[in-house]
CSV table of C-alpha atoms in Angstrom, one decimal:
chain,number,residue,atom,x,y,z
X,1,UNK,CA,-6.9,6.5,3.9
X,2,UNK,CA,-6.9,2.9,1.9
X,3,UNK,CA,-8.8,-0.3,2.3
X,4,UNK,CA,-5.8,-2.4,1.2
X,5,UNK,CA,-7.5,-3.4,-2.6
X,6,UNK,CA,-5.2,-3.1,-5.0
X,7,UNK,CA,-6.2,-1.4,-8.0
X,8,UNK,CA,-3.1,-1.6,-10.2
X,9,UNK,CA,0.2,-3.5,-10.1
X,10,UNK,CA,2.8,-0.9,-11.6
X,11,UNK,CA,6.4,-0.8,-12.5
X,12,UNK,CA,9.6,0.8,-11.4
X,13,UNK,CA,11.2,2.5,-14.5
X,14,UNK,CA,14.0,4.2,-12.1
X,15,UNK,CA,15.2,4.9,-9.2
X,16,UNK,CA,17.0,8.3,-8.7
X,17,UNK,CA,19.3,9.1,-5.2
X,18,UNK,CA,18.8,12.1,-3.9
X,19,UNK,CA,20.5,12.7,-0.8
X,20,UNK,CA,19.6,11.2,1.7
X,21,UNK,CA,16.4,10.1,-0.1
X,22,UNK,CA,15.6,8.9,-3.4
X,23,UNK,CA,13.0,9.7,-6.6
X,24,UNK,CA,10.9,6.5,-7.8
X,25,UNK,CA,9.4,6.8,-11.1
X,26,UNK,CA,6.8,4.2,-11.5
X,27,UNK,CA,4.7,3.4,-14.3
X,28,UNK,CA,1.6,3.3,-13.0
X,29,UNK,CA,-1.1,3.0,-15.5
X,30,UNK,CA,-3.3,5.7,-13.8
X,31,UNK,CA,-3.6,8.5,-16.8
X,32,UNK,CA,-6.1,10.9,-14.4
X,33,UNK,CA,-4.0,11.2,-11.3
X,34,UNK,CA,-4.1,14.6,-9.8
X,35,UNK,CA,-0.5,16.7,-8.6
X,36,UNK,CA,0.0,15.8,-4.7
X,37,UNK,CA,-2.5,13.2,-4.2
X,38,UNK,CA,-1.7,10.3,-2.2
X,39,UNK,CA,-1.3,6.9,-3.7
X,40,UNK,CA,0.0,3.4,-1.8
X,41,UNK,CA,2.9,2.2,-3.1
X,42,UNK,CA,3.7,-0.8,-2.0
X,43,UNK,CA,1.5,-0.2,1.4
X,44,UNK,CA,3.4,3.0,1.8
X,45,UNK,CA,1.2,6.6,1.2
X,46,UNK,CA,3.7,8.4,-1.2
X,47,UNK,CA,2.5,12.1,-2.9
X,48,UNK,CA,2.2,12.3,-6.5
X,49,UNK,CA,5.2,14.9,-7.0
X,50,UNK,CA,4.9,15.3,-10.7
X,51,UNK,CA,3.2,12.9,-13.5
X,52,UNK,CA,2.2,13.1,-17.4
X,53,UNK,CA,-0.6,11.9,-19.4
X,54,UNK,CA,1.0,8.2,-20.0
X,55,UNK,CA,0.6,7.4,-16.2
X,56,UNK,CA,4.2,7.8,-15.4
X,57,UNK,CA,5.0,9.8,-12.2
X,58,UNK,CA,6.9,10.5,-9.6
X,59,UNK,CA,7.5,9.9,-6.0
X,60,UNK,CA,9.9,11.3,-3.5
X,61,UNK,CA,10.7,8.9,-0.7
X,62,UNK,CA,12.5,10.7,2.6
X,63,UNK,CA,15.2,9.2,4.7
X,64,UNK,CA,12.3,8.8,7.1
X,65,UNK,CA,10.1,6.4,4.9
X,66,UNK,CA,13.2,4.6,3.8
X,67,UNK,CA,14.4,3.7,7.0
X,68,UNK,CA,10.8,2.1,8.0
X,69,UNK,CA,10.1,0.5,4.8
X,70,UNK,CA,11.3,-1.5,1.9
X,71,UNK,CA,11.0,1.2,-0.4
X,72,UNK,CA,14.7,1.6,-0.8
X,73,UNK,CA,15.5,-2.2,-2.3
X,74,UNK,CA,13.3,-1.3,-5.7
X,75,UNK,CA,15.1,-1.3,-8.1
X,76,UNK,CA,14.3,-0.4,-12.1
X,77,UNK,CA,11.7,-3.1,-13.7
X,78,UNK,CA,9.8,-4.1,-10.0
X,79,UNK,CA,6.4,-4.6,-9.6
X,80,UNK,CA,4.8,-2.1,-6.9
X,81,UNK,CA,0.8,-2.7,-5.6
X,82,UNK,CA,-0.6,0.3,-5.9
X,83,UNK,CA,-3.9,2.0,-4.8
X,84,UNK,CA,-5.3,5.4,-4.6
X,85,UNK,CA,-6.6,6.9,-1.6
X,86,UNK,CA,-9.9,5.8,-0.8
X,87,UNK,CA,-13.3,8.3,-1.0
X,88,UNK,CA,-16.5,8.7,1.0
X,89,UNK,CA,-18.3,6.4,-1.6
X,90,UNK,CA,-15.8,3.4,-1.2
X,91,UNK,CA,-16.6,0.1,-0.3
X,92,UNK,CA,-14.3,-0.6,1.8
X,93,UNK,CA,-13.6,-4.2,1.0
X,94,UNK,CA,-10.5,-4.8,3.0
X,95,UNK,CA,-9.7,-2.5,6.2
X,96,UNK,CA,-8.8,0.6,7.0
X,97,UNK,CA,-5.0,1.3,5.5
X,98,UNK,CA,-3.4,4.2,6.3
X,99,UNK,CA,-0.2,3.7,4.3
X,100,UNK,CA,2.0,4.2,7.5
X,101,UNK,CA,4.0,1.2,7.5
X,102,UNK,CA,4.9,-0.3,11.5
X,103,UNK,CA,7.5,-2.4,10.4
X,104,UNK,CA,8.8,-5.1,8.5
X,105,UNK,CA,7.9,-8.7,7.6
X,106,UNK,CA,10.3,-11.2,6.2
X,107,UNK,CA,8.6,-14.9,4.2
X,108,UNK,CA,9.5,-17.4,5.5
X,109,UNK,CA,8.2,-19.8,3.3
X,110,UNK,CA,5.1,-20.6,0.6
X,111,UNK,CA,3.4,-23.9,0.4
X,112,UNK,CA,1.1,-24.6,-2.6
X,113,UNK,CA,-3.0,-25.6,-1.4
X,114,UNK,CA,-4.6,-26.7,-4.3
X,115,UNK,CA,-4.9,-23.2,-5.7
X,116,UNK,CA,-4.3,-21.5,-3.3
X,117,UNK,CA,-0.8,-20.5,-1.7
X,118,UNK,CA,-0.2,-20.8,2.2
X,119,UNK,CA,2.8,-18.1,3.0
X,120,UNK,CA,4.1,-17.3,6.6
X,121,UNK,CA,5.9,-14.4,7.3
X,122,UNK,CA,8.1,-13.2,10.5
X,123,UNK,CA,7.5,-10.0,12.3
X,124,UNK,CA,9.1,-7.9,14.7
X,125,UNK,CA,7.9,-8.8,18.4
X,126,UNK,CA,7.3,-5.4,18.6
X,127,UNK,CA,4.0,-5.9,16.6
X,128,UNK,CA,2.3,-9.2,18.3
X,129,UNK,CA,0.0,-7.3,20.5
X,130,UNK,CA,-1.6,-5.7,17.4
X,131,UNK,CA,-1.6,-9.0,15.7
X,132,UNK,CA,-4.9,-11.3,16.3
X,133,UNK,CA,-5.7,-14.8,14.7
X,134,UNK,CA,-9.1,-13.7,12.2
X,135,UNK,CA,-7.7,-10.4,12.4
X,136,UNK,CA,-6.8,-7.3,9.5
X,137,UNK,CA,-3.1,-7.1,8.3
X,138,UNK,CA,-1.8,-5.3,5.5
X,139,UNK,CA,1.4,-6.6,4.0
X,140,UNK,CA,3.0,-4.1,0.7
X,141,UNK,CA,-0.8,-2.7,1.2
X,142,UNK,CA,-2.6,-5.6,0.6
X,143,UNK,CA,-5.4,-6.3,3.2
X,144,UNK,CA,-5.1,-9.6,4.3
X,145,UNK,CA,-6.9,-12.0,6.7
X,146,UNK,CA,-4.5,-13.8,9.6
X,147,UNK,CA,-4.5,-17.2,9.7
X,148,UNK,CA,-2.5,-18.3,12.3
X,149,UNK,CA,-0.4,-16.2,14.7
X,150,UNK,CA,2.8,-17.9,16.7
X,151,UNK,CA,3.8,-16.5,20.2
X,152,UNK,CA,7.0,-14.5,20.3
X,153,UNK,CA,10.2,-16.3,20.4
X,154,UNK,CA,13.8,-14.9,20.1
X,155,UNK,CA,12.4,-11.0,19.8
X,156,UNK,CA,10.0,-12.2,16.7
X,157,UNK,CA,6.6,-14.0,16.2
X,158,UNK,CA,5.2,-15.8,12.6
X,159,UNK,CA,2.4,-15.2,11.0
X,160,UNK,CA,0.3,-17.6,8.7
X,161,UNK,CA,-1.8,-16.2,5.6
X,162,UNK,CA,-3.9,-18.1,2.8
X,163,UNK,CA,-3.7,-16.4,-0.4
X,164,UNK,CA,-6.4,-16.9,-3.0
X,165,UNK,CA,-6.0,-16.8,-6.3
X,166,UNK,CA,-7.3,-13.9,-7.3
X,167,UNK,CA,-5.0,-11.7,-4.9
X,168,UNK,CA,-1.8,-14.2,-5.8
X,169,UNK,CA,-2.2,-13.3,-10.0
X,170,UNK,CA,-3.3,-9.6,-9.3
X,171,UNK,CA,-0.8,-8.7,-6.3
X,172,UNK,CA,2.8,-8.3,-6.1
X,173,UNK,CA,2.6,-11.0,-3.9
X,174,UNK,CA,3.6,-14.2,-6.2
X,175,UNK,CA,7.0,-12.5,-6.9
X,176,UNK,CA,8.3,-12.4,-3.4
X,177,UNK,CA,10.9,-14.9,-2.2
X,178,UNK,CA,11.9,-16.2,1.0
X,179,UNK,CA,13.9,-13.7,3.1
X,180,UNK,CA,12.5,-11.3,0.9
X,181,UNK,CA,11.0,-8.3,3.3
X,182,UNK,CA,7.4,-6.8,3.5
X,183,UNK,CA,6.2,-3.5,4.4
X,184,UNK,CA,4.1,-4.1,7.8
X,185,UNK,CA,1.0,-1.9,8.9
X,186,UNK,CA,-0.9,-3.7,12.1
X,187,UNK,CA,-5.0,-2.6,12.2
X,188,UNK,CA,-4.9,1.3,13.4
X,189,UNK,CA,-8.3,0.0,15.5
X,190,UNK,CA,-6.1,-2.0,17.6
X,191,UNK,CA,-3.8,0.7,18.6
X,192,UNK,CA,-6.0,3.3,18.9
X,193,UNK,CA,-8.0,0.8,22.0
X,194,UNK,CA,-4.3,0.3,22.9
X,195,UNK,CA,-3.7,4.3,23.5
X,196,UNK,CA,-7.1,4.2,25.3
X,197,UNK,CA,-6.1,1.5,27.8
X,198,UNK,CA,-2.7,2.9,28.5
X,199,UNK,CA,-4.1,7.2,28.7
X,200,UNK,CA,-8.2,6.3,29.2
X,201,UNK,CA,-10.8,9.0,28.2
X,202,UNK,CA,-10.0,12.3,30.1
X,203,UNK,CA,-12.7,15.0,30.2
């Protein structure tokens, strides 16, 4: 589990296909990361597969994950959020992430307020019943607070997000551009009361 914080922004040094998958080596700048633990990679829960003491390591990313995320269009010198899995102890600052992306987002556009930076982004309409103004949204596993939320029109729906600038200069977030595509995960809370609604409590 994640709380969509990010901890580190790291860097793609390559990208190697495998078939029907691929290995990312990221830089990461973690130098105590333990063999098979779970770290968000851009919003994505990817296992450490191998690592060394300079905080490089290794990720493999199935055909599964790379046909539900974005993972695939990295390419060497990228920026990648990361985060490592959350503990007991952790304030959780943001929402419960659990790196399973539901989708993709796609900007639509940035605006500049004051210091800030207003960005909208267009979803699937798939995901606007899991989408609430006020609400939780991770987008490339940063927690983020939903501004406005549009109905759906022509199979999508927008979304409107203001982003500080603490989270623009310390996310991946200032580099994307418009068409540019997000990893998506929608609040787990709102699909679990979903599952309960459709199945109810059965003894």
């Amino acid at each position: 589990m994640f709380s969509g914080i990010i901890e580190h922004i790291g860097r793609i040094k390559a990208v190697e296909p495998r078939d029907q998958a691929i290995l990312l080596q990221v830089e990461t700048g973690l130098s105590d990361m333990d063999l098979g633990e779970s770290i968000a990679v851009n919003g994505v829960c990817l296992t450490v597969a191998s690592y060394d003491s300079s905080g490089l390591a290794d990720f493999f990313v199935s055909a599964e994950t790379l046909s539900r995320t974005a993972l695939g269009r990295l390419a060497a010198g990228a920026r990648v959020n990361l985060e490592r899995a959350s503990t007991p102890s952790t304030r959780l600052s943001g929402h419960i992430v659990q790196g399973h992306v539901d989708g993709l987002a796609h900007l639509v556009g940035i605006r500049s307020v004051g210091e800030s930076h207003h960005i909208t982004f267009r979803l699937p309409a798939a995901l606007r019943g899991y989408v609430v103004e006020k609400g939780s949204i991770a987008l490339d596993g940063v927690s983020l607070t939903v501004n406005e939320v549009s109905d759906v029109l022509d199979d999508s729906f927008t979304i409107a997000l203001m982003i500080i600038p603490h989270t623009w200069d310390h996310t991946g977030l200032s580099e994307i551009r418009e068409g540019d595509p997000a990893n998506v995960e929608v609040d787990v809370l709102a699909k679990y009361v979903e599952s309960l609604l459709k199945y109810g409590v059965r003894s």
